[in-house]
Tab-separated table of C-alpha atoms and ligand atoms in Angstrom:
chain	number	residue	atom	x	y	z
A	240	MET	CA	0.000	0.000	0.000
A	241	ALA	CA	1.619	3.199	-1.273
A	242	ALA	CA	1.013	5.426	1.767
A	243	CYS	CA	1.981	2.837	4.394
A	244	ILE	CA	5.291	3.523	6.173
A	245	PHE	CA	5.970	-0.166	6.805
A	246	CYS	CA	5.326	-1.014	3.129
A	247	LYS	CA	7.835	1.743	2.309
A	248	ILE	CA	10.331	0.188	4.734
A	249	ILE	CA	9.852	-3.235	3.064
A	250	LYS	CA	10.477	-1.640	-0.361
A	251	GLY	CA	13.551	0.196	0.943
A	252	ASP	CA	12.007	3.620	0.257
A	253	ILE	CA	12.390	4.396	3.988
A	254	PRO	CA	15.650	3.165	5.544
A	255	SER	CA	15.611	0.699	8.437
A	256	PHE	CA	17.978	-1.494	10.393
A	257	LYS	CA	16.913	-4.753	8.746
A	258	LEU	CA	17.418	-7.892	10.832
A	259	PHE	CA	15.753	-10.476	8.591
A	260	GLU	CA	13.920	-10.835	5.302
A	261	ASN	CA	12.427	-13.670	3.283
A	262	ASP	CA	9.621	-13.813	0.710
A	263	LYS	CA	6.865	-13.374	3.342
A	264	VAL	CA	8.410	-11.648	6.360
A	265	PHE	CA	10.514	-8.576	7.165
A	266	ALA	CA	12.083	-7.675	10.532
A	267	PHE	CA	13.807	-4.501	11.695
A	268	LEU	CA	14.681	-2.488	14.781
A	269	ASP	CA	11.983	-0.220	16.224
A	270	ILE	CA	12.938	3.448	15.774
A	271	GLN	CA	11.685	4.396	19.276
A	272	PRO	CA	12.611	1.331	21.302
A	273	LEU	CA	11.239	0.531	24.748
A	274	SER	CA	14.523	-1.276	25.400
A	275	LYS	CA	17.729	-2.221	23.560
A	276	GLY	CA	16.897	-4.829	20.909
A	277	HIS	CA	13.220	-3.838	20.547
A	278	ALA	CA	12.368	-5.161	17.087
A	279	LEU	CA	9.368	-5.401	14.792
A	280	VAL	CA	8.459	-8.431	12.696
A	281	ILE	CA	5.953	-7.800	9.914
A	282	PRO	CA	4.301	-9.740	7.120
A	283	LYS	CA	5.109	-8.344	3.664
A	284	TYR	CA	1.391	-8.602	2.903
A	285	HIS	CA	-0.247	-5.274	3.773
A	286	GLY	CA	-3.133	-5.461	6.225
A	287	ALA	CA	-4.010	-3.401	9.285
A	288	LYS	CA	-5.027	-6.142	11.712
A	289	LEU	CA	-4.054	-9.744	12.342
A	290	THR	CA	-7.420	-10.871	10.993
A	291	ASP	CA	-6.682	-9.126	7.648
A	292	ILE	CA	-3.604	-11.242	6.921
A	293	PRO	CA	-3.809	-14.562	5.029
A	294	ASP	CA	-2.559	-17.540	7.065
A	295	ASP	CA	0.334	-18.296	4.709
A	296	SER	CA	1.762	-14.819	5.288
A	297	LEU	CA	1.826	-15.439	9.052
A	298	VAL	CA	3.472	-18.846	9.265
A	299	ASP	CA	7.095	-17.653	9.533
A	300	ILE	CA	6.482	-14.847	11.998
A	301	LEU	CA	6.943	-16.843	15.211
A	302	HIS	CA	10.157	-18.387	13.910
A	303	VAL	CA	11.581	-14.945	13.184
A	304	LEU	CA	10.488	-13.593	16.588
A	305	LYS	CA	12.274	-16.531	18.205
A	306	LYS	CA	15.417	-15.936	16.098
A	307	ILE	CA	15.545	-12.297	17.216
A	308	ALA	CA	14.833	-13.172	20.852
A	309	VAL	CA	17.812	-15.553	20.771
A	310	ALA	CA	20.011	-12.975	19.006
A	311	THR	CA	19.291	-10.278	21.619
A	312	GLY	CA	20.316	-12.653	24.378
A	313	ALA	CA	17.374	-11.389	26.401
A	314	GLU	CA	16.433	-13.550	29.350
A	315	ASN	CA	13.107	-11.745	29.774
A	316	TYR	CA	11.108	-10.405	26.855
A	317	ASN	CA	7.569	-9.748	25.616
A	318	VAL	CA	5.920	-10.371	22.268
A	319	LEU	CA	3.216	-7.792	21.617
A	320	GLN	CA	0.829	-7.301	18.710
A	321	ASN	CA	-1.636	-4.408	18.879
A	322	ASN	CA	-4.843	-4.241	16.820
A	323	GLY	CA	-6.887	-1.040	16.656
A	324	ARG	CA	-6.460	2.387	18.262
A	325	LEU	CA	-8.013	1.372	21.586
A	326	ALA	CA	-5.458	-1.421	21.738
A	327	HIS	CA	-2.612	1.098	21.151
A	328	GLN	CA	-2.006	0.379	17.465
A	329	GLU	CA	-0.394	3.391	15.762
A	330	VAL	CA	0.828	1.922	12.472
A	331	ASP	CA	-1.861	0.222	10.389
A	332	HIS	CA	0.342	-2.530	8.977
A	333	VAL	CA	0.356	-5.636	11.172
A	334	HIS	CA	3.494	-5.844	13.305
A	335	PHE	CA	4.723	-8.011	16.148
A	336	HIS	CA	6.948	-6.349	18.741
A	337	LEU	CA	9.808	-8.305	20.310
A	338	ILE	CA	10.661	-6.300	23.420
A	339	PRO	CA	13.498	-7.317	25.734
A	340	LYS	CA	12.728	-6.673	29.432
A	341	PRO	CA	16.150	-6.159	31.037
A	342	ASN	CA	14.830	-4.589	34.256
A	343	GLU	CA	11.718	-3.091	35.901
A	344	LYS	CA	12.136	0.322	34.222
A	345	GLU	CA	12.915	-0.617	30.603
A	346	GLY	CA	10.846	-2.656	28.191
A	347	LEU	CA	7.095	-3.119	28.222
A	348	GLY	CA	5.011	-2.017	31.195
A	349	ILE	CA	1.740	-3.888	31.407
A	350	GLY	CA	-1.524	-3.019	33.122
A	351	TRP	CA	-3.472	-6.221	33.784
A	352	PRO	CA	-6.950	-5.301	35.007
A	353	ALA	CA	-8.136	-8.850	35.614
A	354	GLN	CA	-11.884	-9.226	36.100
A	355	LYS	CA	-13.670	-11.683	38.309
A	356	LEU	CA	-16.069	-13.795	36.290
A	357	GLU	CA	-18.491	-16.404	37.628
A	358	MET	CA	-17.981	-19.915	36.233
A	359	ASP	CA	-21.389	-19.914	34.490
A	360	GLU	CA	-20.531	-16.628	32.719
A	361	LEU	CA	-17.185	-18.096	31.651
A	362	LYS	CA	-18.935	-21.218	30.343
A	363	LYS	CA	-21.445	-19.111	28.373
A	364	LEU	CA	-18.597	-17.116	26.784
A	365	PHE	CA	-16.724	-20.316	26.008
A	366	GLU	CA	-19.735	-21.779	24.232
A	367	GLU	CA	-20.303	-18.598	22.189
A	368	VAL	CA	-16.709	-18.366	20.987
A	369	LYS	CA	-16.211	-22.103	20.489
A	370	ALA	CA	-19.330	-22.305	18.308
A	371	LYS	CA	-17.762	-19.799	15.869
A	372	MET	CA	-14.410	-21.558	15.521
B	472	5GP	P1	2.154	0.215	17.552
B	472	5GP	O1	1.828	1.186	18.646
B	472	5GP	O2	1.410	0.526	16.270
B	472	5GP	O3	1.982	-1.219	17.977
B	472	5GP	O4	3.702	0.398	17.277
B	472	5GP	C1	4.246	1.019	16.161
B	472	5GP	C2	5.753	0.994	16.343
B	472	5GP	O5	6.359	1.353	15.112
B	472	5GP	C3	6.259	1.967	17.411
B	472	5GP	O6	6.978	1.256	18.404
B	472	5GP	C4	7.155	2.921	16.620
B	472	5GP	O7	8.300	3.315	17.322
B	472	5GP	C5	7.503	2.108	15.385
B	472	5GP	N1	7.740	2.929	14.205
B	472	5GP	C6	6.910	3.898	13.709
B	472	5GP	N2	7.449	4.441	12.589
B	472	5GP	C7	8.627	3.811	12.380
B	472	5GP	C8	9.644	3.946	11.383
B	472	5GP	O8	9.570	4.760	10.460
B	472	5GP	N3	10.724	3.123	11.491
B	472	5GP	C9	10.839	2.188	12.486
B	472	5GP	N4	11.946	1.411	12.499
B	472	5GP	N5	9.902	2.044	13.446
B	472	5GP	C10	8.816	2.843	13.399
B	473	ZN	ZN1	1.761	-1.677	4.674
């Protein structure tokens, strides 16, 4: 997609520190890292959200995330993939963050507002989602 910055990075029209590339996947360092080694792994196929990407364009992504995690030597790290503005997505080309967590201050900070759900509510939700899979 012509206006997309990550498509431009894939094409080489915008420079990046490229870590990996094959026919389906591209990986590079994040320009505003949360920690040293913060990288982005993206499908070459343009789509805004995970659900917009064909399965065959996603198959290598986990392998590449693992490769980068090993290369950073990080003992603690997060994999993050945001979809939609409310979920903190800024760039509308699917991307997976690999974010080393070297200490409490650097890396990803996570709010985890866990809710208490009764077992019958959980079962109802389970049945609704399972029926659509
Ligand atoms: P999001 O919030 O959409 O999940 O994250 C987008 C990420 O893309 C941010 O961490 C941001 O720093 C990174 N980013 C945005 N523009 C560029 C760019 O031009 N080059 C690189 N390397 N990273 C970018
Ligand atoms: Zn794109």
